[in-house]
mmCIF file of C-alpha atoms in Angstrom:
data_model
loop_
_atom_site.group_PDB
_atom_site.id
_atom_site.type_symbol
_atom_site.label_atom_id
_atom_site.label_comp_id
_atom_site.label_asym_id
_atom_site.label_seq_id
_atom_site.Cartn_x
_atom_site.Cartn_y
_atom_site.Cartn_z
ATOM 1 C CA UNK A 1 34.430 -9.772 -87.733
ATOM 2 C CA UNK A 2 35.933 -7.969 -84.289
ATOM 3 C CA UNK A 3 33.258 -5.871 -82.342
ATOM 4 C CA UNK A 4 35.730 -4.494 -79.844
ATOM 5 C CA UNK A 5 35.735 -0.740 -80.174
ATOM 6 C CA UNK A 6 38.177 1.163 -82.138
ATOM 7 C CA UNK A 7 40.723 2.272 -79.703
ATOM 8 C CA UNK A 8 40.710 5.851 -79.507
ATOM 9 C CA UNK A 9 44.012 7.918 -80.402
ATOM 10 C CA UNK A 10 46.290 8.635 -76.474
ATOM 11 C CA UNK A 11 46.597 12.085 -78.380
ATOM 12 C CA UNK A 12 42.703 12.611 -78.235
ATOM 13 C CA UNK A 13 42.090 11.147 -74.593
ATOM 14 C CA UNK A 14 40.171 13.730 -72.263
ATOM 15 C CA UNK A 15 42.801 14.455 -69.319
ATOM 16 C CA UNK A 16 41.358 14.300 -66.203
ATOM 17 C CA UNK A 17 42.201 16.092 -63.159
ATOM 18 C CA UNK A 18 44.937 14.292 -60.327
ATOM 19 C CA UNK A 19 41.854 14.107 -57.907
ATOM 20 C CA UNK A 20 39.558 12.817 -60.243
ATOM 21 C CA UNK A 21 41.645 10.096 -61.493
ATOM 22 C CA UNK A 22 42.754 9.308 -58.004
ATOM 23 C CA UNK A 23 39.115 8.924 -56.942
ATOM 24 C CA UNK A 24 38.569 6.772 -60.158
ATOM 25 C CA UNK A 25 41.082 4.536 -58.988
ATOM 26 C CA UNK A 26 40.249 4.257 -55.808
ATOM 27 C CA UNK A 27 36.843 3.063 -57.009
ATOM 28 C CA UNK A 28 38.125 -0.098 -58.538
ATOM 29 C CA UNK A 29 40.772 -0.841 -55.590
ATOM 30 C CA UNK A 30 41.392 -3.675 -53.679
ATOM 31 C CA UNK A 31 39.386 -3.871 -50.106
ATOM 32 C CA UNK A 32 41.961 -1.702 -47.212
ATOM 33 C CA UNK A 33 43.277 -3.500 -44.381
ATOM 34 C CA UNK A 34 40.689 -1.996 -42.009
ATOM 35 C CA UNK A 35 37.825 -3.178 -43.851
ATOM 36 C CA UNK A 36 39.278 -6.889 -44.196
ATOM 37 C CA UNK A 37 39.782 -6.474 -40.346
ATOM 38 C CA UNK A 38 36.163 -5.269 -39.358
ATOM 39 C CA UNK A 39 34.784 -8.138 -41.646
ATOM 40 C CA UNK A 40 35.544 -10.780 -39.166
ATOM 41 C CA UNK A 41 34.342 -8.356 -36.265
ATOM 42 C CA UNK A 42 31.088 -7.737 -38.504
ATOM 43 C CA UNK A 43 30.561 -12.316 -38.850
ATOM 44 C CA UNK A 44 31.397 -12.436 -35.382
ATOM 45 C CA UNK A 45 29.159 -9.936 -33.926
ATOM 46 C CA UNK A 46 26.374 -11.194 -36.250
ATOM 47 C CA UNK A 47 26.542 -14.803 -34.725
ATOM 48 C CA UNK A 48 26.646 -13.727 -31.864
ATOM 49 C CA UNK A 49 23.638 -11.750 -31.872
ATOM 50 C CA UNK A 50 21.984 -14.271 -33.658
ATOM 51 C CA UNK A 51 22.830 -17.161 -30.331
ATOM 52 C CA UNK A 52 21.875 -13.997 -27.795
ATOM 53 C CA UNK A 53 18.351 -13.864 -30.246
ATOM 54 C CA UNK A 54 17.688 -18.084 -30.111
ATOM 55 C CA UNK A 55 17.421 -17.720 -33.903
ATOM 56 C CA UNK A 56 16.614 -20.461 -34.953
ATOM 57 C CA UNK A 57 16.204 -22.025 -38.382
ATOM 58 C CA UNK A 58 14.885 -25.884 -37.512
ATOM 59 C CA UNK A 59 12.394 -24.372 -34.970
ATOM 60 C CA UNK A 60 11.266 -21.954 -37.766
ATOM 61 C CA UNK A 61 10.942 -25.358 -39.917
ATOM 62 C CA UNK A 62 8.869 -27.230 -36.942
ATOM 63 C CA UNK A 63 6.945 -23.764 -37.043
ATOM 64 C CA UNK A 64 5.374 -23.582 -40.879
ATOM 65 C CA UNK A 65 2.855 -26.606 -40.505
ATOM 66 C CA UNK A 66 1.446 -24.412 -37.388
ATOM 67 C CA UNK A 67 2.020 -20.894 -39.706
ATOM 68 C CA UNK A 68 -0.008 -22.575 -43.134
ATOM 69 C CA UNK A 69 -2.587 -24.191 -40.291
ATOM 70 C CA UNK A 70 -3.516 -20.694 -39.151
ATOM 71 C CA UNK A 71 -3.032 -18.963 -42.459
ATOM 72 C CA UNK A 72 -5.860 -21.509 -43.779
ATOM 73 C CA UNK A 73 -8.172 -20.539 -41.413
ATOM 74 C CA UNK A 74 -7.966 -17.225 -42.922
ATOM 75 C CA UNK A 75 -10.110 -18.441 -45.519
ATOM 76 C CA UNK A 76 -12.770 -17.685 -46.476
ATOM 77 C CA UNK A 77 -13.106 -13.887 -45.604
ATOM 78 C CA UNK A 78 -16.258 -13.126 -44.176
ATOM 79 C CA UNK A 79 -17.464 -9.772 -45.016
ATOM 80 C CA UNK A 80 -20.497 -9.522 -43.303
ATOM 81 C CA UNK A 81 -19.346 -6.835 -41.084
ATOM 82 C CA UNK A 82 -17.702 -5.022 -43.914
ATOM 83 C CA UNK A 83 -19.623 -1.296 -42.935
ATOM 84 C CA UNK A 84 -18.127 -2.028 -39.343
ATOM 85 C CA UNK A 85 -14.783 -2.727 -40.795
ATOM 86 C CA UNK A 86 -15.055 0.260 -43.058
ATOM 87 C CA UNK A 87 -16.436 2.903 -40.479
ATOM 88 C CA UNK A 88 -13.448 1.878 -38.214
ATOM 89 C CA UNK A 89 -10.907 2.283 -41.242
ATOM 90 C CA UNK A 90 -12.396 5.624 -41.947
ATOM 91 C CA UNK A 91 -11.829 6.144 -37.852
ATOM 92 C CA UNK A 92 -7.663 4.892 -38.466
ATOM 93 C CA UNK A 93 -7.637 7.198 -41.338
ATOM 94 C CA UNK A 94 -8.748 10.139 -39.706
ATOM 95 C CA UNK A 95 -6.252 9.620 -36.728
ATOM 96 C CA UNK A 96 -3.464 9.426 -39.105
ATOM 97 C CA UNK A 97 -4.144 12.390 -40.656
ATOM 98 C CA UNK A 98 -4.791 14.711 -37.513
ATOM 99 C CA UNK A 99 -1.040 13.032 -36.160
ATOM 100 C CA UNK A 100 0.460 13.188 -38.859
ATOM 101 C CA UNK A 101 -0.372 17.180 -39.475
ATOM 102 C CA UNK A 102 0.468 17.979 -35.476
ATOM 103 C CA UNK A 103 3.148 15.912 -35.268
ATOM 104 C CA UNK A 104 4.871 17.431 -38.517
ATOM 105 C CA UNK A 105 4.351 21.052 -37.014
ATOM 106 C CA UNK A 106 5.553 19.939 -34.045
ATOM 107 C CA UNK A 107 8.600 18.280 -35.082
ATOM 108 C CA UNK A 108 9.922 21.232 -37.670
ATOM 109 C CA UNK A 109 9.533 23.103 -34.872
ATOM 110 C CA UNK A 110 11.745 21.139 -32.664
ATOM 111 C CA UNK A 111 14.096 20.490 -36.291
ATOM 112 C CA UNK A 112 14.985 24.115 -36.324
ATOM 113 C CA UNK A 113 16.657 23.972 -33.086
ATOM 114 C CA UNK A 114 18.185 20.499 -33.787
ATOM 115 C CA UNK A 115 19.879 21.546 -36.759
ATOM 116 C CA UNK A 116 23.383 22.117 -36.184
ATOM 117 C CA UNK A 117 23.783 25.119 -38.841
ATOM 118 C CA UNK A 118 20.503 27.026 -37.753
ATOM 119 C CA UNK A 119 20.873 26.266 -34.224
ATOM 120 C CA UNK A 120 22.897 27.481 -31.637
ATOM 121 C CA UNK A 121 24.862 25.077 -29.207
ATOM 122 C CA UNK A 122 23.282 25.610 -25.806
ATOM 123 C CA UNK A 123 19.852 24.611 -28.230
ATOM 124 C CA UNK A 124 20.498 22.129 -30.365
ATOM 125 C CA UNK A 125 21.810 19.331 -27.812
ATOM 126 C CA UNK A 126 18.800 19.609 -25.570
ATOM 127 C CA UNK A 127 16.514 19.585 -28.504
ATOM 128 C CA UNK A 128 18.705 16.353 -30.038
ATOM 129 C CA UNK A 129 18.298 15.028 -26.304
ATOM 130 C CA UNK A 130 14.450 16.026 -26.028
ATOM 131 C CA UNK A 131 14.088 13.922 -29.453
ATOM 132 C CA UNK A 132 16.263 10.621 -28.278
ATOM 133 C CA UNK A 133 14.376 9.980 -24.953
ATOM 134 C CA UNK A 134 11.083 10.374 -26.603
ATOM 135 C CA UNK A 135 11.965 8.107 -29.664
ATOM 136 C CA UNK A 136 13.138 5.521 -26.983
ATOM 137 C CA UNK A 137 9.945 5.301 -25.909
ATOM 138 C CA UNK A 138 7.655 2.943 -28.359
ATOM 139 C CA UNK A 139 4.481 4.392 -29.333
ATOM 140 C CA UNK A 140 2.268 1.486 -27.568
ATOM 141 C CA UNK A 141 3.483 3.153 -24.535
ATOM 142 C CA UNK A 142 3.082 6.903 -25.120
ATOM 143 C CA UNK A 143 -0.805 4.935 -25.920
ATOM 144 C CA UNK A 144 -0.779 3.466 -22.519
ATOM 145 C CA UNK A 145 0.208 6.509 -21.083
ATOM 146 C CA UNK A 146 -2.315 8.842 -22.839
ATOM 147 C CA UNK A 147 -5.232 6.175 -22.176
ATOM 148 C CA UNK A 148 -4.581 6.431 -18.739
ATOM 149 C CA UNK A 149 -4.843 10.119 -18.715
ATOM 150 C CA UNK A 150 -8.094 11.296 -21.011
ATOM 151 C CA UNK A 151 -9.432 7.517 -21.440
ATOM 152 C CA UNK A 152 -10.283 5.051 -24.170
ATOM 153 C CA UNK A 153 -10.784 6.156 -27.994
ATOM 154 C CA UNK A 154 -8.929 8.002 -30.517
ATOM 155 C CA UNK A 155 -7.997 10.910 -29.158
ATOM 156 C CA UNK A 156 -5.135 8.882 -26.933
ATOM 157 C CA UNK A 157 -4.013 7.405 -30.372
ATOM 158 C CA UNK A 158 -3.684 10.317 -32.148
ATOM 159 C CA UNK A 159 -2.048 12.116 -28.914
ATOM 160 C CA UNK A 160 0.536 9.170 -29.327
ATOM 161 C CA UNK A 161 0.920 9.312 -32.401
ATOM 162 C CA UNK A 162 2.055 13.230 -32.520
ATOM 163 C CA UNK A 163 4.612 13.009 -29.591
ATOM 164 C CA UNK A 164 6.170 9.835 -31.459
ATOM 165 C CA UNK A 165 6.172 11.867 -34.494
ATOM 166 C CA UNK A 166 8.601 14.364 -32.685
ATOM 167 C CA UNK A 167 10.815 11.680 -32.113
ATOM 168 C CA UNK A 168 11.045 9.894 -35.429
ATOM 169 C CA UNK A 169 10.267 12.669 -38.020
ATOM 170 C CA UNK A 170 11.751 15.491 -35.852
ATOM 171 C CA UNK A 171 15.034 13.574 -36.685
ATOM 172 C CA UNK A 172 15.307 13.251 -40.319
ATOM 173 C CA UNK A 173 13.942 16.921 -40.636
ATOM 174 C CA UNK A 174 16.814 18.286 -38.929
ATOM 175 C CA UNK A 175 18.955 15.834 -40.865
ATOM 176 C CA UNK A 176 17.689 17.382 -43.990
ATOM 177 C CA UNK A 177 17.706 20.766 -42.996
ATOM 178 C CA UNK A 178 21.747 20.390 -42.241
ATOM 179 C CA UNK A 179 21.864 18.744 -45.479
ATOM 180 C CA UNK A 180 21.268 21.661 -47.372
ATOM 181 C CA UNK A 181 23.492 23.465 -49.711
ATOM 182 C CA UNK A 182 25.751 25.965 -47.045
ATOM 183 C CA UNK A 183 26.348 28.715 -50.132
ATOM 184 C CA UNK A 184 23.047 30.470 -50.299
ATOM 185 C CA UNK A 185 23.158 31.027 -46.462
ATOM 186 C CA UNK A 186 26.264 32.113 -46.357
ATOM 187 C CA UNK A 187 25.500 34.636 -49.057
ATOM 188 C CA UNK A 188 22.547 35.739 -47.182
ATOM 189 C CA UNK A 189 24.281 36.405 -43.783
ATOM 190 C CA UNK A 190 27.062 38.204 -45.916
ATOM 191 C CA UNK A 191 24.748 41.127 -47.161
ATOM 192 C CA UNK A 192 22.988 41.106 -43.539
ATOM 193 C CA UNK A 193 19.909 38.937 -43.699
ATOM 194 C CA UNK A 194 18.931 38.309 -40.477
ATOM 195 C CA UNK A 195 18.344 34.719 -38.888
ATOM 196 C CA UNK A 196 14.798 34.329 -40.310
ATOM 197 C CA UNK A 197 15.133 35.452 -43.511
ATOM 198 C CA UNK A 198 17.965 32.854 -43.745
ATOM 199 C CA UNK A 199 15.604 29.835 -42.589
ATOM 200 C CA UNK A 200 13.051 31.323 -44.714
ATOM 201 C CA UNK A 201 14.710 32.019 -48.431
ATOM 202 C CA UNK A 202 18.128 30.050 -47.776
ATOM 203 C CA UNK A 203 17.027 26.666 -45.556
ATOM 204 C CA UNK A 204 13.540 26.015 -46.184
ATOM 205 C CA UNK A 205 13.360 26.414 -49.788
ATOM 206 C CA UNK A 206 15.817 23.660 -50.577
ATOM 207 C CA UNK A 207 15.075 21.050 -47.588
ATOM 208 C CA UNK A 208 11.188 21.661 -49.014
ATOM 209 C CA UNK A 209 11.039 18.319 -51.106
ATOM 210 C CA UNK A 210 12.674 16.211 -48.579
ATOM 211 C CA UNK A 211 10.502 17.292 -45.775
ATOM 212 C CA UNK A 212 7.432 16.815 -47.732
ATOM 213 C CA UNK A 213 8.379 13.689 -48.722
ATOM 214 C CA UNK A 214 9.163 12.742 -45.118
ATOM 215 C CA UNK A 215 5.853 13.986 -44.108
ATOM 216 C CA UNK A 216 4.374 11.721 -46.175
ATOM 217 C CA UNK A 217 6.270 8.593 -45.236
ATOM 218 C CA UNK A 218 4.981 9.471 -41.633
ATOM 219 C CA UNK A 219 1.632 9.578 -42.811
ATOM 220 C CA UNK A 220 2.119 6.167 -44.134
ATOM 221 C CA UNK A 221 3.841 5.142 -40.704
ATOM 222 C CA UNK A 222 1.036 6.385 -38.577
ATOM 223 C CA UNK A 223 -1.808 4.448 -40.879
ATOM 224 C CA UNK A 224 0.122 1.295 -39.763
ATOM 225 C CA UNK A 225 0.787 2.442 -36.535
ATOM 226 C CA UNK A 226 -2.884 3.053 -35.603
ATOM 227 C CA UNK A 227 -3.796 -0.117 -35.643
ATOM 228 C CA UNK A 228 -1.394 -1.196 -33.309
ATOM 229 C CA UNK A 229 -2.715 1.995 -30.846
ATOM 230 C CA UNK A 230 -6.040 0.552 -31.258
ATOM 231 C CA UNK A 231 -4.598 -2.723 -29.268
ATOM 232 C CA UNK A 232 -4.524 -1.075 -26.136
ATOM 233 C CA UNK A 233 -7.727 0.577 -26.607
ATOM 234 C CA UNK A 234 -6.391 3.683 -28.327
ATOM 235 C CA UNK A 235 -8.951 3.951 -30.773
ATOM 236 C CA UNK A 236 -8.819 2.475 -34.712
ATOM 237 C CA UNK A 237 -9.462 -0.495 -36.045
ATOM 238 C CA UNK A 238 -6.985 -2.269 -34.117
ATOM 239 C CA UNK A 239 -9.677 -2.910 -31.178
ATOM 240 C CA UNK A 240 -11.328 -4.701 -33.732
ATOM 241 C CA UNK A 241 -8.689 -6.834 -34.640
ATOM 242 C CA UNK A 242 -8.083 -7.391 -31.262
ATOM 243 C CA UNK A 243 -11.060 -8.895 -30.404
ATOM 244 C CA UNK A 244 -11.878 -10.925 -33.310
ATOM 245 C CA UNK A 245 -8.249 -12.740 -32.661
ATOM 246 C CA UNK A 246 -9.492 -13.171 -29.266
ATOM 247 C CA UNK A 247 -13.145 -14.692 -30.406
ATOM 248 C CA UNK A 248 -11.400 -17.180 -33.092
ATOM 249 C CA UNK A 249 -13.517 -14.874 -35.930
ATOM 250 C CA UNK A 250 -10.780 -15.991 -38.582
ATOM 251 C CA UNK A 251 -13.063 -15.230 -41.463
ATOM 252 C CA UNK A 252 -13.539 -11.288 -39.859
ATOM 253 C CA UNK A 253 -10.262 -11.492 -39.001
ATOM 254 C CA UNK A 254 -8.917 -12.035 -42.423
ATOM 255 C CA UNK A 255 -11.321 -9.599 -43.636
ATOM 256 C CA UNK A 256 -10.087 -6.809 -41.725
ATOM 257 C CA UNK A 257 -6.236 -7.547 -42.925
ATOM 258 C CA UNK A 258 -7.736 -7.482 -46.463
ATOM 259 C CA UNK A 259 -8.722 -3.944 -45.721
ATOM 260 C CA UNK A 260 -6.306 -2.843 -44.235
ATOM 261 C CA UNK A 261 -4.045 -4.259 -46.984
ATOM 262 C CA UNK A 262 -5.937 -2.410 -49.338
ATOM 263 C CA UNK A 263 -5.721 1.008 -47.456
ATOM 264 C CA UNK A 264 -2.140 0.849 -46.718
ATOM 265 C CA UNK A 265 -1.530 -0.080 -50.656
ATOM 266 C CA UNK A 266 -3.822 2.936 -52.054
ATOM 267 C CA UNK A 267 -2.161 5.368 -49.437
ATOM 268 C CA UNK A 268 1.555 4.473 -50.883
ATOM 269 C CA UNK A 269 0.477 4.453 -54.150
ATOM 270 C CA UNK A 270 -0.881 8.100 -53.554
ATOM 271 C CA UNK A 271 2.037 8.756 -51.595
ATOM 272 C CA UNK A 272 4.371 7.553 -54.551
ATOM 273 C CA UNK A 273 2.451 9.717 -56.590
ATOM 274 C CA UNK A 274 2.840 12.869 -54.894
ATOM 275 C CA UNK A 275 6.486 12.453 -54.014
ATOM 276 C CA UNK A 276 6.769 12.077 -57.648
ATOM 277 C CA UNK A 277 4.940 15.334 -58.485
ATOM 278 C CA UNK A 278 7.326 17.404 -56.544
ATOM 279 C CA UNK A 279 10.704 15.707 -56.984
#
């Protein structure tokens, strides 16, 4: 018994349109010259970075009896401190949030005049600018920095975390704000609406899920990101960590990546949850 399909009539075949059938075709075409000639670029370039790098895959072989060594001193976790652990988790959290909410405001802010069909020209490249040099800098820096200026604790973490915000976020929510559908502005600014009522009813309205969602992914950033601050004394639980690397505590130690694990894996879940709700 066949199970191929009846073939259906040439008479009752939809017709499609030159450009979509062109596009259709195109979709199942060979590979063009130019991208069989960048392939070899692409290889080459990629084993080339990967001598610059000292990659490595035998030393990474010598390495695991060293990696499962110190991964087995992980156990067991030793919860004794676990209110320390938690107070200074409830400290990371709280410096995420606080960056996370100035360094969104800030970086809309800074979006509006680095998007390219909002902005004009003599704005938007020294607001793109503004936003490269700062995003060049790492965060464990902009720590360093802000340490150095109003001293040790969380304040210089969350400080660092809302200037890197600017550069990272400030990005993708001028990205998204260009992304946005061109018709409803131009509508707008044919019957007169003035600059802010564009932004406000034409922009804003549709790049609202995408920078909500982005805000959110920050948020989820700057959890992780505190406890790197914390290394250099910026507050967080990453002091903590610090030291108990430093004292050989490997059953703290462990216990404090379990947490954190935990943390990180509730916030994306709420995250995921959220993002959900409004998409």
């Amino acid at each position: 018994m066949s199970t191929q399909a009846p073939e259906r009539p040439k008479a009752q075949q939809p017709e499609l349109p030159a450009a979509d059938r062109a596009r259709l075709e195109q979709a199942v075409s060979l590979p063009r010259a130019r991208f069989l000639m960048g392939l070899p670029v692409a290889v080459i370039v990629l084993i080339w970075s990967f001598n610059g790098a000292q990659f490595n895959f035998a030393k990474l072989g010598e390495g695991a009896v060293n990696m499962g060594e110190f991964l087995s001193r992980l156990f067991p976790p030793d919860f004794s401190k676990f209110g320390k652990i938690v107070e200074l988790l409830i400290e990371t959290f709280q410096m995420a949030v606080v960056g996370t909410v100035l360094g969104a405001m800030l970086s809309l802010i800074v979006a509006f005049a680095a998007s390219s069909n909002i902005s004009p020209r003599w704005l938007y490249y020294p607001a793109r600018w503004i936003m490269n040099v700062i995003r060049s800098v790492p965060d464990l820096v902009f720590a360093l920095m802000f340490v150095s200026a109003v001293g040790l604790g969380p304040f210089a973490g969350i400080l660092a975390m809302t200037l890197g915000s600017i550069g990272s976020i400030g990005k993708v929510f001028a990205e998204a704000m260009e992304s946005v559908d061109r018709g409803p502005m131009v509508a707008m600014q044919a019957v007169g609406a003035s600059k802010r009522q564009v932004i406000q009813y034409g922009v804003l309205p549709q790049a609202a899920p995408l920078l909500v969602s982005y805000t959110l992914l920050l948020f989820e950033g700057n959890v992780r990101g505190a406890t790197i601050l914390g290394l250099v004394g910026a507050g967080g639980i990453g002091l903590e960590l610090t030291t108990a690397m430093r004292m050989y505590d490997y059953g703290h130690l462990s216990a404090i990546i379990i947490c954190i694990i935990v943390l990180v894996t509730a916030i994306d879940q709420g995250s995921a949850l959220i993002r959900k709700k409004i998409t």
